[in-house]
């Protein structure tokens, strides 16, 4: 199968984990920063990566160079460009605005720069997209409402949802109930990283307490019948990122990944990159890996594609356009 030419949808892609290495070098040079000699080693999670926390250290360098408006705009544009060049027709990127305030940018300026980068890419390529605002679970709570307020100014310019990301502790959802409620009232969709490395109970909490419409990863529902049933019955889409799940030790290997079992049991799954650079991957690679490992057919792929369309945080008009790519 020609995986490259398949139409694709990526609903789970972190901008700071998807920066081109060359761009980090360019921007670091402009800033007069000294980069480590073997930059790749610092940016790409190795196969021997021990945990989610170790994986997250790969984001340090990208975030160091994402502190200027033009840099953030360029990087966002390039993530969309890289996706468009492998036939991604719809991409939702996500990022944490609070990580980009080190050199004086305001939260609004950071978000504006991402919006501009996406708009530029959409004007040049056959790609649609949306922007998800990530709140890091480990960061202080005081600024969360400021982020929501600033992001809400862009709800009609491409910002579509709120996300909670970062290290996963049991019961984290309880701390975020008022913030996510506030965001929902403002009109944000909600997707939550849960059941990536922790327990299935976190997925139940994210659905019940935070009203998550989609779950980032969610692979641990396989060990928790309540979370499993809830995900299935409420048709919550799992944003699965196969390579990343292996690197963060969420699963031992692709062969033991639960995505095919979920799919066979009609749980809504999607295939995503998570981090194009840190996981050294593309949508083409993730789809090939999943389909070949589990001997899935084109009709299976199209069903997964249609799941992603149905749960994309976008308009009916764009959903129709996305479906037309698999109806030819
Ligand atoms: Zn993620």
XYZ file of C-alpha atoms and ligand atoms in Angstrom:
329
model
C 0.000 0.000 0.000
C 1.153 3.513 -0.726
C 0.866 4.981 2.752
C 2.288 8.292 1.687
C -0.561 9.081 -0.674
C -3.352 8.225 1.771
C -5.302 11.234 3.028
C -4.492 11.729 6.710
C -5.763 13.413 9.837
C -3.576 14.178 12.848
C -5.504 15.246 15.933
C -2.672 14.965 18.427
C 0.515 16.832 17.580
C 2.551 19.001 19.957
C 4.200 21.925 18.223
C 7.235 21.964 20.538
C 7.780 18.238 19.939
C 7.626 18.686 16.179
C 10.192 21.404 15.482
C 12.610 20.723 12.629
C 16.142 20.229 13.927
C 17.474 22.631 11.309
C 15.096 25.296 12.567
C 16.318 24.887 16.129
C 19.880 25.350 14.850
C 18.904 28.455 12.826
C 17.043 30.077 15.695
C 19.692 29.224 18.278
C 22.332 30.807 16.020
C 20.233 33.978 15.698
C 19.949 34.123 19.485
C 23.661 33.412 20.011
C 22.878 30.270 21.995
C 25.372 27.455 22.283
C 23.776 24.197 21.239
C 25.111 20.835 22.381
C 27.202 19.155 19.696
C 24.969 16.132 19.355
C 21.680 18.038 19.339
C 19.766 15.092 17.900
C 20.520 13.120 21.044
C 18.825 15.796 23.153
C 15.802 16.091 20.886
C 14.907 12.603 19.767
C 13.704 10.166 22.390
C 15.857 7.020 22.195
C 14.451 3.511 22.058
C 15.942 3.085 25.506
C 13.892 5.990 26.873
C 12.842 4.902 30.347
C 9.640 6.810 31.047
C 7.251 9.606 30.140
C 9.229 12.000 32.352
C 12.462 11.171 30.533
C 10.677 11.600 27.186
C 9.510 15.054 28.278
C 13.105 16.275 28.728
C 13.417 16.272 24.913
C 11.226 19.378 24.818
C 13.764 21.610 26.586
C 15.664 22.817 23.525
C 12.649 23.454 21.292
C 11.075 25.581 23.988
C 14.286 27.597 24.417
C 13.970 28.827 20.825
C 10.189 29.331 20.928
C 10.320 32.639 22.771
C 9.913 35.113 19.894
C 6.829 35.830 17.799
C 8.548 35.188 14.459
C 10.083 31.944 15.754
C 6.757 30.608 16.998
C 5.046 31.585 13.752
C 7.780 29.958 11.658
C 7.743 26.751 13.673
C 3.954 26.460 13.529
C 4.006 27.072 9.784
C 6.650 24.386 9.320
C 4.741 21.792 11.357
C 1.735 22.362 9.099
C 3.964 22.341 6.022
C 5.595 19.046 6.977
C 2.155 17.553 7.553
C 0.707 18.916 4.302
C 3.634 17.465 2.360
C 2.643 13.953 3.457
C -1.042 14.472 2.643
C -2.301 15.366 6.076
C -5.582 17.089 5.207
C -6.439 18.192 8.720
C -4.083 18.880 11.607
C -4.841 19.979 15.143
C -1.681 21.262 16.804
C -1.332 21.874 20.512
C 1.043 23.844 22.702
C 1.308 25.333 26.189
C 1.342 29.143 25.977
C 2.951 29.485 29.432
C 6.128 27.805 28.142
C 6.801 30.709 25.793
C 6.846 33.725 28.113
C 10.537 33.655 29.087
C 11.543 36.616 26.917
C 8.622 38.913 27.569
C 5.896 37.760 25.195
C 2.337 37.983 26.502
C 0.074 34.926 26.446
C -1.965 36.630 23.740
C 1.115 37.286 21.580
C 2.158 33.646 21.816
C -1.264 32.401 20.723
C -1.483 35.056 17.998
C 1.860 33.824 16.583
C 0.614 30.232 16.411
C -2.604 31.405 14.740
C -0.585 33.346 12.144
C 1.658 30.352 11.432
C -1.371 28.137 10.839
C -3.116 30.750 8.693
C -0.030 31.115 6.499
C 0.176 27.345 5.978
C -3.541 27.063 5.226
C -3.198 29.740 2.559
C -0.345 27.865 0.858
C -1.312 24.208 1.219
C -4.360 21.985 0.941
C -4.651 21.593 4.698
C -7.207 22.557 7.311
C -6.522 22.763 11.000
C -7.176 23.832 14.523
C -5.268 24.895 17.615
C -5.527 23.252 21.025
C -4.316 25.100 24.103
C -2.454 22.817 26.509
C -2.290 23.453 30.213
C 0.569 21.585 31.851
C -0.716 19.511 34.753
C 2.383 20.330 36.771
C 2.311 24.105 36.405
C 0.914 26.591 38.915
C -2.827 27.109 38.803
C -2.832 30.920 39.118
C -2.325 31.584 35.423
C -4.743 29.049 33.993
C -7.699 31.409 33.746
C -5.437 34.035 32.133
C -4.553 31.465 29.465
C -8.225 30.612 28.939
C -9.176 34.292 28.701
C -6.396 35.066 26.201
C -7.147 31.978 24.121
C -10.856 32.743 24.011
C -10.044 35.851 21.949
C -8.988 33.467 19.179
C -11.941 31.078 19.257
C -13.096 32.380 15.878
C -9.568 32.310 14.443
C -8.622 28.681 14.800
C -8.357 28.015 18.539
C -10.733 25.161 19.228
C -10.019 23.317 22.480
C -8.319 22.995 25.842
C -6.055 20.112 26.822
C -4.249 19.004 29.964
C -0.777 17.641 29.207
C 2.452 16.556 30.903
C 3.266 14.051 33.623
C 0.301 11.992 34.748
C -0.519 11.544 38.422
C -3.503 9.550 39.678
C -6.536 11.725 40.319
C -5.176 14.822 38.570
C -8.578 15.691 37.087
C -9.987 16.808 40.444
C -7.615 19.791 40.483
C -8.822 21.103 37.151
C -12.612 20.924 37.407
C -13.266 24.681 37.806
C -10.810 25.625 35.048
C -12.173 23.228 32.472
C -15.725 24.228 33.412
C -14.753 27.849 32.824
C -13.224 26.973 29.441
C -16.279 24.983 28.389
C -18.537 27.916 29.219
C -16.402 30.068 26.956
C -16.909 27.636 24.096
C -13.797 25.451 24.092
C -13.896 21.778 23.247
C -12.024 19.514 25.679
C -9.440 16.795 25.160
C -7.362 15.458 28.041
C -4.122 13.453 28.187
C -5.100 10.506 30.387
C -4.387 6.808 30.671
C -1.104 7.382 28.840
C 1.151 6.138 31.556
C -1.023 6.137 34.618
C -4.170 4.316 35.461
C -7.413 3.807 33.588
C -9.210 5.594 36.408
C -7.721 8.839 35.091
C -9.666 8.303 31.864
C -12.906 7.823 33.790
C -12.159 11.019 35.740
C -11.380 12.969 32.562
C -14.683 11.901 31.004
C -16.879 12.226 34.096
C -15.311 15.223 35.852
C -13.886 17.176 32.913
C -16.325 16.114 30.193
C -13.507 15.196 27.825
C -14.775 14.595 24.294
C -11.504 12.962 23.330
C -8.683 11.401 25.327
C -4.996 11.765 24.543
C -3.773 8.139 24.421
C -6.097 6.415 26.904
C -4.326 3.104 26.379
C -4.629 2.136 30.052
C -8.374 1.626 29.750
C -7.407 -1.913 28.778
C -6.722 -2.563 32.496
C -9.830 -0.853 33.822
C -13.244 -2.170 32.868
C -15.129 0.912 34.079
C -12.986 3.276 32.012
C -13.194 0.896 29.060
C -16.985 0.697 29.135
C -17.370 4.444 29.620
C -15.051 5.224 26.697
C -16.923 2.813 24.483
C -20.459 3.747 25.487
C -19.892 7.479 25.356
C -18.031 7.190 22.058
C -15.030 9.100 23.374
C -12.311 9.066 20.748
C -8.840 7.898 21.778
C -6.006 9.864 20.192
C -3.499 7.042 19.907
C 0.165 7.785 19.156
C 1.780 4.369 18.649
C 5.503 5.225 18.528
C 5.231 7.642 21.425
C 3.403 5.016 23.514
C 6.322 2.638 22.999
C 8.934 5.302 23.848
C 7.190 6.410 27.035
C 6.822 2.766 28.064
C 3.035 2.942 27.927
C 3.276 -0.312 25.975
C 6.175 -2.753 25.628
C 6.049 -3.001 21.838
C 3.831 -2.224 18.898
C 2.710 -5.855 18.861
C 1.321 -5.518 22.377
C -0.343 -2.145 21.695
C -4.099 -2.368 22.401
C -5.150 -0.214 19.415
C -6.294 -3.175 17.303
C -8.263 -4.739 20.175
C -9.928 -1.388 20.777
C -10.694 -1.030 17.088
C -12.121 -4.539 16.823
C -14.412 -3.774 19.760
C -15.696 -0.597 18.051
C -13.936 1.814 20.390
C -13.283 5.005 18.461
C -9.527 5.198 17.863
C -7.420 7.531 15.773
C -3.757 7.376 14.728
C -1.573 10.417 15.464
C 2.056 11.525 15.683
C 2.240 13.142 19.154
C 5.668 14.609 18.380
C 7.116 14.540 14.909
C 10.687 15.359 16.024
C 10.905 13.947 19.534
C 9.402 10.655 18.344
C 11.231 10.966 15.016
C 8.042 10.149 13.174
C 5.440 11.179 10.596
C 1.798 10.277 10.003
C 2.950 8.047 7.149
C 5.192 6.089 9.548
C 2.527 5.757 12.254
C -0.114 4.531 9.823
C 2.287 2.080 8.172
C 3.450 0.748 11.542
C -0.096 0.231 12.778
C -1.568 -1.213 9.603
C 1.297 -3.581 8.880
C 1.648 -4.820 12.449
C -2.043 -5.634 12.711
C -2.631 -6.496 9.050
C -5.316 -3.889 8.681
C -6.966 -3.240 5.343
C -7.728 -0.025 3.538
C -11.346 -0.198 4.710
C -10.077 -0.355 8.311
C -7.942 2.697 7.701
C -10.854 4.601 6.233
C -12.996 3.709 9.228
C -10.321 5.100 11.554
C -10.040 8.180 9.337
C -13.828 8.652 9.552
C -13.693 8.359 13.358
C -11.141 11.171 13.393
C -13.330 13.299 11.124
C -16.369 12.799 13.309
C -14.492 13.884 16.441
C -12.388 16.667 14.904
C -13.025 20.006 16.554
C -14.176 21.682 13.364
C -17.184 22.680 11.303
C -19.548 20.368 9.461
C -18.424 21.964 6.224
C -14.781 20.986 6.783
C -15.816 17.517 7.973
C -17.678 16.996 4.717
C -14.639 18.093 2.768
C -12.432 15.692 4.772
C -14.809 12.793 4.161
C -14.795 13.509 0.435
C -11.123 12.424 0.362
C -12.086 8.835 1.179
C -15.260 8.714 -0.893
C -13.710 9.122 -4.319
Zn 0.574 14.333 23.733
